[in-house]
CSV table of C-alpha atoms in Angstrom, one decimal:
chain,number,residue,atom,x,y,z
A,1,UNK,CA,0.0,0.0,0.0
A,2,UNK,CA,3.1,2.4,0.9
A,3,UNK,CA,4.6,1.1,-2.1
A,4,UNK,CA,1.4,2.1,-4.7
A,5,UNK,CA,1.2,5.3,-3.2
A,6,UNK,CA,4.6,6.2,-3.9
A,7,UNK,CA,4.7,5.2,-7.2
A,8,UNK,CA,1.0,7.7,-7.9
A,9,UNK,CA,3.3,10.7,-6.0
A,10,UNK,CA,6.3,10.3,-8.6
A,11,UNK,CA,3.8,10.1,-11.5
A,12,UNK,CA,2.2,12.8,-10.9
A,13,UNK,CA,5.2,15.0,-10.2
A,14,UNK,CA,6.4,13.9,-13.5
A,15,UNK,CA,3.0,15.0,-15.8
A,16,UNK,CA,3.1,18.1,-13.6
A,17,UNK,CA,6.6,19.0,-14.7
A,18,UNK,CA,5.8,17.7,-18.3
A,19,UNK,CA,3.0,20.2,-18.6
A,20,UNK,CA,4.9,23.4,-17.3
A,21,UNK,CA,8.0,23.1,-19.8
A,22,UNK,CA,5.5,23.2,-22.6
A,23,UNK,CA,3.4,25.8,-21.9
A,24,UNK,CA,4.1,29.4,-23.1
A,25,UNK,CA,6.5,31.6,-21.5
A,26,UNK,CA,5.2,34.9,-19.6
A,27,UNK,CA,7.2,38.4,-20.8
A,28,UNK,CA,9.9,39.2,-18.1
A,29,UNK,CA,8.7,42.6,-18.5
A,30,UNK,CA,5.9,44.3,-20.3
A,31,UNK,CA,6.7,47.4,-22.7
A,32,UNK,CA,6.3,50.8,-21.7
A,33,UNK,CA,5.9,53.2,-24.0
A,34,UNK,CA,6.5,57.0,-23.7
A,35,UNK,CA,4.0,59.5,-23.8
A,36,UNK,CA,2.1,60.2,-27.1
A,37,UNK,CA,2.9,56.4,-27.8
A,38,UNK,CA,1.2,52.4,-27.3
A,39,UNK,CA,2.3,49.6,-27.8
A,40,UNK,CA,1.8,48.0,-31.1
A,41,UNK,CA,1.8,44.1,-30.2
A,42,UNK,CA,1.9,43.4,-33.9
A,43,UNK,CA,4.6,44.6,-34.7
A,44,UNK,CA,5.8,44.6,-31.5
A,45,UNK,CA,7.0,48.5,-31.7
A,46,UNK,CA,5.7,51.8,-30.2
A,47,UNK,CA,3.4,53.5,-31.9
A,48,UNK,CA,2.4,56.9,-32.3
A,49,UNK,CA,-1.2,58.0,-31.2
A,50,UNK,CA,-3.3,60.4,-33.2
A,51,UNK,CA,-4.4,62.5,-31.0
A,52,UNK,CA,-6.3,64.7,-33.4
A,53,UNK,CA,-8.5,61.5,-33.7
A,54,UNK,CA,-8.7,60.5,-30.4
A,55,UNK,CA,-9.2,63.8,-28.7
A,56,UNK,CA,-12.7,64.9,-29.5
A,57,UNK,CA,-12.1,69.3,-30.3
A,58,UNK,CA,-8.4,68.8,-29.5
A,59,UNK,CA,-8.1,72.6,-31.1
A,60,UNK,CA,-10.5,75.4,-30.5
A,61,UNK,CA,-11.7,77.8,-32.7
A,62,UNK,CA,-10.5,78.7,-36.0
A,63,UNK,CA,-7.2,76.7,-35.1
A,64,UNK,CA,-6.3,73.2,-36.7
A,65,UNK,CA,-5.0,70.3,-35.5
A,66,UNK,CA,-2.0,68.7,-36.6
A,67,UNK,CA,-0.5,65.5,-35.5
A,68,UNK,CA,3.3,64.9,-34.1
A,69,UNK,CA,5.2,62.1,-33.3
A,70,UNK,CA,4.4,61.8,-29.4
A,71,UNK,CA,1.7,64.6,-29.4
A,72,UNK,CA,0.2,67.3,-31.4
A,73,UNK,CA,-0.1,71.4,-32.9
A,74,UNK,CA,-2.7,73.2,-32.9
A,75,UNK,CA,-2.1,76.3,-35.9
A,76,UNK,CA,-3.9,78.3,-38.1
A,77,UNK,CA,-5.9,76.3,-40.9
A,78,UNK,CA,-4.3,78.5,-43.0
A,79,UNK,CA,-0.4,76.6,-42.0
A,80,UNK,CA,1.3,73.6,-43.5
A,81,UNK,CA,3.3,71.4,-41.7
A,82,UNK,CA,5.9,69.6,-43.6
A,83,UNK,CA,7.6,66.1,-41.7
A,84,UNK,CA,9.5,63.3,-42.9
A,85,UNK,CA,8.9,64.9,-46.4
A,86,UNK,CA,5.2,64.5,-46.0
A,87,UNK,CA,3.1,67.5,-46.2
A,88,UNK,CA,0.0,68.3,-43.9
A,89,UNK,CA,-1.9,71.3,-46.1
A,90,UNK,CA,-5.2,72.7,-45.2
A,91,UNK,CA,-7.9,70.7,-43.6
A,92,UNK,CA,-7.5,67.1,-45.5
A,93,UNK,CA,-4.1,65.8,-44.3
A,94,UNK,CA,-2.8,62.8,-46.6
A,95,UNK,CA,-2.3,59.6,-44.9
A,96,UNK,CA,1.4,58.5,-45.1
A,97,UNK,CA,3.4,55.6,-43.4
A,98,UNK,CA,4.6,57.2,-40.5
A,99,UNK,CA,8.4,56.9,-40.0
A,100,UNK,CA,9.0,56.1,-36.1
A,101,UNK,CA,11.5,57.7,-34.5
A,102,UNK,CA,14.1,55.5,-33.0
A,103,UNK,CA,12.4,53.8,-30.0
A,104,UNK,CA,14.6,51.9,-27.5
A,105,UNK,CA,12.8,48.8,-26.7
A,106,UNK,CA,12.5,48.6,-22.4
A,107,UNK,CA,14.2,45.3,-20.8
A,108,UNK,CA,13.0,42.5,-20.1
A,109,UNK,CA,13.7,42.3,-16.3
A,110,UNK,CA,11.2,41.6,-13.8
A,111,UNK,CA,13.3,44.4,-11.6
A,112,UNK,CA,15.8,47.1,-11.7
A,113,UNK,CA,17.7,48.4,-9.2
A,114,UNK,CA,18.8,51.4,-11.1
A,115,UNK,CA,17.8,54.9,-10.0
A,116,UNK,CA,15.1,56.4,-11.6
A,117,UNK,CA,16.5,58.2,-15.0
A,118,UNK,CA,19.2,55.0,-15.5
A,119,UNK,CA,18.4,51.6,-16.8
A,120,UNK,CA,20.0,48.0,-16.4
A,121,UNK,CA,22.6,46.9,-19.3
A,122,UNK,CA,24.1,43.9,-20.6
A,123,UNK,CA,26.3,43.4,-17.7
A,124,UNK,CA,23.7,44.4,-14.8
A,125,UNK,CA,25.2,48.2,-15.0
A,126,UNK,CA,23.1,51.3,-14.4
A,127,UNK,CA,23.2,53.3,-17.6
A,128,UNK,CA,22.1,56.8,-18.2
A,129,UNK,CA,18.8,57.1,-20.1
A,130,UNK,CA,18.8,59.7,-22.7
A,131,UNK,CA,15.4,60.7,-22.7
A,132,UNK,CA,16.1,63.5,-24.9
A,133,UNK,CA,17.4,61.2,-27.8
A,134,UNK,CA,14.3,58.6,-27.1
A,135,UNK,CA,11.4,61.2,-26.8
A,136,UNK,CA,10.5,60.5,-23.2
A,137,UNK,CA,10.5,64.5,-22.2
A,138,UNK,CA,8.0,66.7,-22.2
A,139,UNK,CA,9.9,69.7,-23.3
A,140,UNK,CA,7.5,72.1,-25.6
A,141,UNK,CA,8.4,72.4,-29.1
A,142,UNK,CA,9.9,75.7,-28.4
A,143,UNK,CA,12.8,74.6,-26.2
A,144,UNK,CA,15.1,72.4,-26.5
A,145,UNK,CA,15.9,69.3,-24.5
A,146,UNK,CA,19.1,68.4,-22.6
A,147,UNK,CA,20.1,65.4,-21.2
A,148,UNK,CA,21.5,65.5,-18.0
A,149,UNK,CA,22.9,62.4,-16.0
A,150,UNK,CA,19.6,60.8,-14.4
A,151,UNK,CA,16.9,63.2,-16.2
A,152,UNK,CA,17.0,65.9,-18.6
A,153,UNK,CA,16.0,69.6,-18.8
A,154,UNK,CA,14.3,72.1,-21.1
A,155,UNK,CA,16.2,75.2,-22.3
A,156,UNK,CA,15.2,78.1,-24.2
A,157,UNK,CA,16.7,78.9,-27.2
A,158,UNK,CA,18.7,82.3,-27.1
A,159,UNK,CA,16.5,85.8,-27.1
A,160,UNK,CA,14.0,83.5,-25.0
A,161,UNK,CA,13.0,83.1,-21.6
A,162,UNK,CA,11.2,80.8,-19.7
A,163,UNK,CA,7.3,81.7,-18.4
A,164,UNK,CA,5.8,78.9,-16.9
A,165,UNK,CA,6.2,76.1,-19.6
A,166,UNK,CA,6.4,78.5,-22.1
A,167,UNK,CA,9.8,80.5,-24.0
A,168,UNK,CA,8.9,83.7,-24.8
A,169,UNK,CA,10.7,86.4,-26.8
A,170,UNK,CA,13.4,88.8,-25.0
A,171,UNK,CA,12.4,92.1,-25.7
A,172,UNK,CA,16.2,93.6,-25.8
A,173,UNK,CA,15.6,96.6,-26.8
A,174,UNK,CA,13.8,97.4,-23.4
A,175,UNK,CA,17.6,97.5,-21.4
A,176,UNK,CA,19.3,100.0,-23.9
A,177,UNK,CA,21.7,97.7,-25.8
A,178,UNK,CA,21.8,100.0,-28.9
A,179,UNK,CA,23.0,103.3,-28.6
A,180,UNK,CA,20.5,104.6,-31.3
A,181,UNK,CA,17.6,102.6,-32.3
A,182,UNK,CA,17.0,99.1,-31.6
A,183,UNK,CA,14.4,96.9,-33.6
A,184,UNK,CA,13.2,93.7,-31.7
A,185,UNK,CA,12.2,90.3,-33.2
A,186,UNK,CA,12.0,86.9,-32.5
A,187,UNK,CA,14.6,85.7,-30.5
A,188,UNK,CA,17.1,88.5,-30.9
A,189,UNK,CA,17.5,92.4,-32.2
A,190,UNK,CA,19.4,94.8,-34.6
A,191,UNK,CA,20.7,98.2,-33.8
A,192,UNK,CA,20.4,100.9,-36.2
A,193,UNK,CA,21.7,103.8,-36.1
A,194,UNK,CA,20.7,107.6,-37.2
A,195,UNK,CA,21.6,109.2,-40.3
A,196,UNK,CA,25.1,110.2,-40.8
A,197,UNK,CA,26.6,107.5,-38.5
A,198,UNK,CA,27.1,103.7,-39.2
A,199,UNK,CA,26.8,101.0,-36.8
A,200,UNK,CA,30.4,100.3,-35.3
A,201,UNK,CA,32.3,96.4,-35.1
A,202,UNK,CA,30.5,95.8,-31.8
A,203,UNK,CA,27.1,95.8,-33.8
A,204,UNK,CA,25.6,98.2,-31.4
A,205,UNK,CA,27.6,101.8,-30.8
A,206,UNK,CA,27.0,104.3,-33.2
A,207,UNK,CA,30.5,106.1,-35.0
A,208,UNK,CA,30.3,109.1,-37.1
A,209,UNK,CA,30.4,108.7,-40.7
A,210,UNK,CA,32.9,111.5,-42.9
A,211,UNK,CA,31.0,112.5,-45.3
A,212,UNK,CA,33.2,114.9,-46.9
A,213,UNK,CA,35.3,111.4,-47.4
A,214,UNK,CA,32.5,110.1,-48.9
A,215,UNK,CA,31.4,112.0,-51.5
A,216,UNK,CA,29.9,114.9,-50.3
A,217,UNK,CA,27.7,117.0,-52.6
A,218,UNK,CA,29.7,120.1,-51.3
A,219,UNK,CA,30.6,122.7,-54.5
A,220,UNK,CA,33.6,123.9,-52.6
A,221,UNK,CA,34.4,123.0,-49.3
A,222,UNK,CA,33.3,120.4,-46.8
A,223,UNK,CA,33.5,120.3,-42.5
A,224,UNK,CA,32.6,117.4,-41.1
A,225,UNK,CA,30.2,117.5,-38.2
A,226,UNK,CA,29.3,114.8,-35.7
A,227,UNK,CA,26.3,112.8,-37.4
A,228,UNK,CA,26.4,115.5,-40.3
A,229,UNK,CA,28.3,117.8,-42.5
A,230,UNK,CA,28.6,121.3,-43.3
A,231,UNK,CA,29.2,123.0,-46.7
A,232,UNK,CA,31.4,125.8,-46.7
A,233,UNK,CA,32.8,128.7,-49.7
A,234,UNK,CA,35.8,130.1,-50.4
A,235,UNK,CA,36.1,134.0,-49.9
A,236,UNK,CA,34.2,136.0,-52.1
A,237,UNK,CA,31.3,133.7,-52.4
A,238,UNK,CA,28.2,132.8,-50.8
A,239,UNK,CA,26.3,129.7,-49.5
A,240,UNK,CA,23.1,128.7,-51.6
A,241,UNK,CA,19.9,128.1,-50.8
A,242,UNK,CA,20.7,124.6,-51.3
A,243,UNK,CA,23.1,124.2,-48.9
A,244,UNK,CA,25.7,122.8,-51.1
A,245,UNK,CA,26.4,125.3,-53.7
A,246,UNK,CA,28.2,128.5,-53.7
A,247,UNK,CA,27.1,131.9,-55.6
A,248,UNK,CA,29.7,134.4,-56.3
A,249,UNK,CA,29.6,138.2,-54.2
A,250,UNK,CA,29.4,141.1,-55.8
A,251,UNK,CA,31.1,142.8,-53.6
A,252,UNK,CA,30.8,146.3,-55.7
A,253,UNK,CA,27.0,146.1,-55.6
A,254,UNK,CA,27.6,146.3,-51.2
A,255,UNK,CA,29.2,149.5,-51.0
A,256,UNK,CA,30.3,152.7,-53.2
A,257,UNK,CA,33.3,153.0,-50.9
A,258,UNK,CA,35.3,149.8,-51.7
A,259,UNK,CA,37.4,151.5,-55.0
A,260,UNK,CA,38.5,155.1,-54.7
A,261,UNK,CA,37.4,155.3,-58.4
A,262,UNK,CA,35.4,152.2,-60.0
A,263,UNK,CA,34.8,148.6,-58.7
A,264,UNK,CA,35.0,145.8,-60.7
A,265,UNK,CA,33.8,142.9,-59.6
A,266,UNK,CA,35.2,139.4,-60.6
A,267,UNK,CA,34.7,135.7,-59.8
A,268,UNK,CA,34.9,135.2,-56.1
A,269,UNK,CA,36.5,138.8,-55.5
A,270,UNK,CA,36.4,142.2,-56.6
A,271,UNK,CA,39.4,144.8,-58.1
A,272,UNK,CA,39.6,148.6,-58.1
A,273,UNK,CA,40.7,150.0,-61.5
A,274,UNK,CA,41.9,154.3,-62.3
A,275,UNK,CA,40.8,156.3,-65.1
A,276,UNK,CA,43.4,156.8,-67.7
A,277,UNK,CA,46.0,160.0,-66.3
A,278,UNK,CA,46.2,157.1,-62.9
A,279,UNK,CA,47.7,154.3,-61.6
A,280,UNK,CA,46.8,151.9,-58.6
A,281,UNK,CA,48.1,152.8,-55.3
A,282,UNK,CA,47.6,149.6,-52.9
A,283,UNK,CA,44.4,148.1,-53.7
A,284,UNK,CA,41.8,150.7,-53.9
A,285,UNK,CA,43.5,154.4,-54.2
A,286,UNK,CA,44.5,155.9,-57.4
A,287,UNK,CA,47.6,157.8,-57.5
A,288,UNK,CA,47.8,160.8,-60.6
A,289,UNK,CA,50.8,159.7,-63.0
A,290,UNK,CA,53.3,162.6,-63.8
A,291,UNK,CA,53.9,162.8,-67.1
A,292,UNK,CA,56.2,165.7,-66.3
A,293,UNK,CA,58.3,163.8,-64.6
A,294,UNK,CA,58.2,160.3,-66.4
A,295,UNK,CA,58.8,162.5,-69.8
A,296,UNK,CA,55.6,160.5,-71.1
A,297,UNK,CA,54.4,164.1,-72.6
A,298,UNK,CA,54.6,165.7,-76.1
A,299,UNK,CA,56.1,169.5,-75.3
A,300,UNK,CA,58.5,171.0,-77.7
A,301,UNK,CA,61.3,172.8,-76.5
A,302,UNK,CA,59.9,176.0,-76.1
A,303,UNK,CA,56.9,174.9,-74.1
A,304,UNK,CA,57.2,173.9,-70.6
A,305,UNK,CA,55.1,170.3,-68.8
A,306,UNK,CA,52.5,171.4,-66.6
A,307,UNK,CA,51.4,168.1,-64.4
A,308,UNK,CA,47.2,167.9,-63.8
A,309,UNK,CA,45.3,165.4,-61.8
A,310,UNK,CA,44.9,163.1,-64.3
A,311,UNK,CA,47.6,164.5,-67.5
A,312,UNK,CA,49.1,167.5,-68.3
A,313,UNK,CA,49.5,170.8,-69.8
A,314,UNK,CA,52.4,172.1,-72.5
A,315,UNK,CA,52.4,175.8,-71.9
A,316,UNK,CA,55.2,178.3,-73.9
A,317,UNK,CA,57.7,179.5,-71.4
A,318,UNK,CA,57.5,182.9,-72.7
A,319,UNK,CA,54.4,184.1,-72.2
A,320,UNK,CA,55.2,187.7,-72.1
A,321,UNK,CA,52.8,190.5,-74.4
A,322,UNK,CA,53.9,194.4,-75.0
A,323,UNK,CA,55.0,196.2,-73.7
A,324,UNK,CA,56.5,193.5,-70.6
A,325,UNK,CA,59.9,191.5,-71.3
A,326,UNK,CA,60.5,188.2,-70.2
A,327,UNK,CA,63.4,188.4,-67.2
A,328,UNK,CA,63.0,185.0,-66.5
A,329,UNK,CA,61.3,181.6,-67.3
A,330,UNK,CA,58.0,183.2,-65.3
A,331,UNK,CA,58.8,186.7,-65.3
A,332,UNK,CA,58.0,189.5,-67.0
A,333,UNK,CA,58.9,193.0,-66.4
A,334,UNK,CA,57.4,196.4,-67.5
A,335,UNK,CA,60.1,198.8,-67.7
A,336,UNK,CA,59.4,201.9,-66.2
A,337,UNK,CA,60.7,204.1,-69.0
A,338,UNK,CA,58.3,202.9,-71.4
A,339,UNK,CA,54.9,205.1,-71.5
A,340,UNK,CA,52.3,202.3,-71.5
A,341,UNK,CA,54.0,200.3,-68.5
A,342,UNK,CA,53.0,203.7,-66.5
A,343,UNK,CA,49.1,202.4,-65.5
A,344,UNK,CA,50.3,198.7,-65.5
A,345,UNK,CA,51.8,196.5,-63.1
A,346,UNK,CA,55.3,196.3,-62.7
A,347,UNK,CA,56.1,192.3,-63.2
A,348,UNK,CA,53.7,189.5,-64.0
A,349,UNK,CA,54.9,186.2,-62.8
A,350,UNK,CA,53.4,183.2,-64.2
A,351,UNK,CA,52.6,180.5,-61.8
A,352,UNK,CA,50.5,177.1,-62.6
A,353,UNK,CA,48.2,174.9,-60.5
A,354,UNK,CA,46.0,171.8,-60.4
A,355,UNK,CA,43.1,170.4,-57.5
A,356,UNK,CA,40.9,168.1,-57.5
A,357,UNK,CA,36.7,168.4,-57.9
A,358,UNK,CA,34.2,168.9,-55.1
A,359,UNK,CA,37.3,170.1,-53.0
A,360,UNK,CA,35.9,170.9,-49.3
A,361,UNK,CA,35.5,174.5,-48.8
A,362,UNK,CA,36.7,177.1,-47.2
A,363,UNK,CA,40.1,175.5,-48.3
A,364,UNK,CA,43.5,177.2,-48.6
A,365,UNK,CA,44.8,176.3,-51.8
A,366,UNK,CA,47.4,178.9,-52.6
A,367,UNK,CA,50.4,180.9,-50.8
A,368,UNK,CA,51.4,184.4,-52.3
A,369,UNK,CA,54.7,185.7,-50.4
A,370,UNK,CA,56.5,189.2,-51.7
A,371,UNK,CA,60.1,188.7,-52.9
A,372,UNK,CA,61.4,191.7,-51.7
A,373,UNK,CA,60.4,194.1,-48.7
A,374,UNK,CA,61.5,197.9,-48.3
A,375,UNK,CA,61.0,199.6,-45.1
A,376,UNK,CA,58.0,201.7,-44.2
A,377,UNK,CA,56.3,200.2,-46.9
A,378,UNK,CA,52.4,198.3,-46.9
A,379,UNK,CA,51.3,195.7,-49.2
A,380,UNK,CA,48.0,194.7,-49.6
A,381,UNK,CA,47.1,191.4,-51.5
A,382,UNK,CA,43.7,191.5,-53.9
A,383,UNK,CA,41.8,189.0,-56.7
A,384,UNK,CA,42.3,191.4,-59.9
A,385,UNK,CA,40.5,189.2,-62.4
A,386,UNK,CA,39.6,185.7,-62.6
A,387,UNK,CA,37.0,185.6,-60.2
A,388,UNK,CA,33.7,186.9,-61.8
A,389,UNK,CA,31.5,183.9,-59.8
A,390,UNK,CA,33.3,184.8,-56.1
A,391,UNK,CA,34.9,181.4,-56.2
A,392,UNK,CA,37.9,182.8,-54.3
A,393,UNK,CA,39.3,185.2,-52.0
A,394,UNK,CA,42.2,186.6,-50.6
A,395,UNK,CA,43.3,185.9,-46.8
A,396,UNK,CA,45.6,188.0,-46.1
A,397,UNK,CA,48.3,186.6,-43.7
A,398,UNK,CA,51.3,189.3,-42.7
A,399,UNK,CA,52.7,192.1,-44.6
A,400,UNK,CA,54.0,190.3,-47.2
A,401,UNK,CA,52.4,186.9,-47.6
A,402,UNK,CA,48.2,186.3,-48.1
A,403,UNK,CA,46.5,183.0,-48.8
A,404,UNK,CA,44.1,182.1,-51.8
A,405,UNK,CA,41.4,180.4,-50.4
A,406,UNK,CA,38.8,178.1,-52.5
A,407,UNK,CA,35.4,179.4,-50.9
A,408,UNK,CA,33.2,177.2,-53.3
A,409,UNK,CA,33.0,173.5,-54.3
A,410,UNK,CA,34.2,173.6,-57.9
A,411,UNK,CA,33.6,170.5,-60.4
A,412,UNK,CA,35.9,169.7,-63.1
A,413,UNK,CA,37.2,169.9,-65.9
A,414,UNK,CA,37.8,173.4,-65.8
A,415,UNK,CA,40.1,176.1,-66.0
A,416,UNK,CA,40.3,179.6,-63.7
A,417,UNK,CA,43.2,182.2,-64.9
A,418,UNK,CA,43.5,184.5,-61.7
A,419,UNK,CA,45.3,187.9,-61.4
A,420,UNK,CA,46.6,187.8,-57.6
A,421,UNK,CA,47.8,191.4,-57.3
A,422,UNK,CA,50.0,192.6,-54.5
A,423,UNK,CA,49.9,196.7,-54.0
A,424,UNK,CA,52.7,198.0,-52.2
A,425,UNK,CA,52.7,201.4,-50.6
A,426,UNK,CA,55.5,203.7,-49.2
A,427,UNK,CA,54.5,206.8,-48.0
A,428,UNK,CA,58.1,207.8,-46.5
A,429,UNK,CA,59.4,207.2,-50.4
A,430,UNK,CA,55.7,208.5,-51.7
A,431,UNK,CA,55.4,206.2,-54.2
A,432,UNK,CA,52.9,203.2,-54.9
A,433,UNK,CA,53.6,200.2,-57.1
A,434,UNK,CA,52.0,196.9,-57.9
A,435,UNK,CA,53.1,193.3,-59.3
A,436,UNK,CA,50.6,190.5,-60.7
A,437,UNK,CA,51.1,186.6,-60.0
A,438,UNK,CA,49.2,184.9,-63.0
A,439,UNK,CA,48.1,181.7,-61.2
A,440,UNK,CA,46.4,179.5,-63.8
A,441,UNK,CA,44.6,176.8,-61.4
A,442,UNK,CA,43.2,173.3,-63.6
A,443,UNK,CA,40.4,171.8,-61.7
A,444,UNK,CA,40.9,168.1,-62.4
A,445,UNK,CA,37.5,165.6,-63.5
A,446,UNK,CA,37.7,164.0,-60.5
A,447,UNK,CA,37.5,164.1,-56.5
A,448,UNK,CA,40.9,162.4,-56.3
């Protein structure tokens, strides 16, 4: 009886082992897919789930739902989304195989004792997980996602920040980067800068641009100013309206003053020139030429050079009439043993003179001085002829000097003959005589 029932023990033990060696084998482990993914057990991969099917009103409004490998966009209907070379245009999207990304396949290990973020290998290691490279983050599609030792994080990209779960553009412009202007866009800026400067090597100081190195529109001369420029003219001209041109002065049209005779005015300056009879002095002043002097005249030999404001006069050096005699060059003598020299004066001297037009008057233009004096006797100094109009008169200085003064404004050309007549009494000798100076006086054309 021991004996059968030992035998039915071993029996049994046998079928039971028989049956458990043949029977399937359980998974170590059962997949686990990320987020946005299921487990395809046809294929035995992970799949991606369409959430824009499986999400009744995934996007509100007038936005669009696109699907993404692991989750989903919501954009305008009016946006494409290009992947994998497969387009997704307006609201029909055209099915296409989807191309997984790479998709590590989890171990099969009942247990791990790795650290959350690290995963058994090969040899019973802990290696890191690189969720980054494997999809298993949930970084938003505006950041990036960096793998760290154990986990990951989720990074802006530069010119964003992070609000909440979301990167949103850096305005830079708001902490005065750009020393001018600053434009703002996504993710980063540009300085600008005003006119007349250009943005420097650092991208965002301002430096002054040369214009007059540059080409500047300047007629003559160019100044550089800080952001600008400044168009300057030579002397004797004038800066346009326009700012770049230059117009020539007329300097003669400013004043009557500027030549002594007549201006002339020439590109960018002006010149004084003389009548004919005159030559420049300086720049303005006209100095009379003596032809006298200079022998530039046409007197014989008997005629002597008088010098005028402006030419001259040939005049015969004997100029005496009946019944005088010439004594000298000048002078002429009445003798007193001829009849008719009895009621005329005993000498004439010849004397010549020239001044200028609108002379300032009273003005003393002539000295008369006796040549000889006799004790006890009185001269007396008169205008004999000549002066019909009262142009002139006699100024009587001492005994034997008196001054012709001009006591009008006269205007040339013109000519006064004067008979200055000096009467000399003696009454100790009791006699009374007289003697004539001739003085011819040329009133030149002009006031100079």
């Amino acid at each position: 009886m021991k004996v059968m029932e030992l035998i039915s023990c071993v029996l049994l033990a046998a079928m039971l082992s028989t049956a458990v060696s043949q029977g399937p084998e359980e998974p170590d482990a059962y997949p686990d897919c990320t987020d946005g993914y299921r487990w395809d057990p046809d294929t035995q991969n992970c799949k991606d789930v369409n959430e824009c099917e499986t999400i009744p009103d995934a996007c509100k409004g007038e936005m669009k739902c696109f699907n993404h490998y692991g989750g989903y966009l919501c954009l305008p209907r009016s946006a494409s989304v290009i992947a994998n070379s497969n387009a997704y245009e307006g609201v029909e999207a055209q099915e296409t195989e989807q191309v997984m990304p790479p998709v590590r396949q989890p171990s099969r290990v009942h247990q791990s004792n790795c650290p959350q973020g690290y995963e058994s290998d090969d040899r019973n290691g802990c290696v890191d997980i690189d969720e980054c490279l494997y999809n298993r983050h949930d970084c938003q599609p505006s950041q990036h996602c960096i793998n760290t030792q154990g986990g990951f994080r989720c990074e802006c990209p530069d010119g964003y920040r992070k609000v909440g779960v979301e990167c949103v553009d850096i305005d830079e412009c708001r902490y005065r980067y750009c020393q001018h202007r600053c434009i703002n866009y996504p993710g980063s800026f540009t300085c600008q800068c005003e006119p007349g400067f250009q943005l420097d090597s650092n991208n965002r100081s301002c430096i002054d641009v040369n214009e007059c190195e540059m080409g500047a529109p300047c007629q003559q001369r160019c100044v550089n100013a800080y952001g600008s420029f400044l168009c300057r003219c030579e002397q004797g001209y004038e800066l346009d309206r326009d700012g770049v041109s230059c117009n020539d002065i007329d300097e003669c049209s400013y004043s009557n003053f500027l030549c002594q005779y007549q201006c002339q005015n020439e590109p960018g300056k002006f010149s004084c020139i003389c009548p004919q009879g005159y030559q420049m002095r300086g720049l303005r002043i006209c100095q009379d030429i003596n032809e006298c002097e200079t022998e530039a005249h046409r007197c014989t030999e008997t005629q002597k050079c008088v010098n005028l404001h402006g030419g001259y006069q040939c005049v015969e050096k004997n100029r005496c009439q009946e019944p005088y005699v010439q004594v000298s060059e000048n002078r002429c003598m009445c003798p007193t043993t001829t009849p008719a020299c009895r009621d005329q004066p005993a000498s004439v001297v010849y004397r010549y003179m020239s001044i200028t037009s609108d002379r300032s008057v009273p003005s003393d233009i002539f000295q008369i001085q006796a040549t000889s004096f006799h004790t006890g006797a009185y001269n007396t100094f008169q205008i004999r002829n000549g002066d019909e109009h009262g142009e002139f008169y006699i100024r009587q200085i001492t005994n034997v000097s008196a001054m012709l003064v001009l006591a009008r404004p006269v205007t040339g050309p013109r000519t006064y003959v004067l008979d200055l007549e000096m009467v000399t009494v003696n009454p100790v000798l009791r006699y009374q005589s007289s003697s004539v100076l001739r003085l011819t006086i040329y009133v030149g054309p002009y006031a100079f």
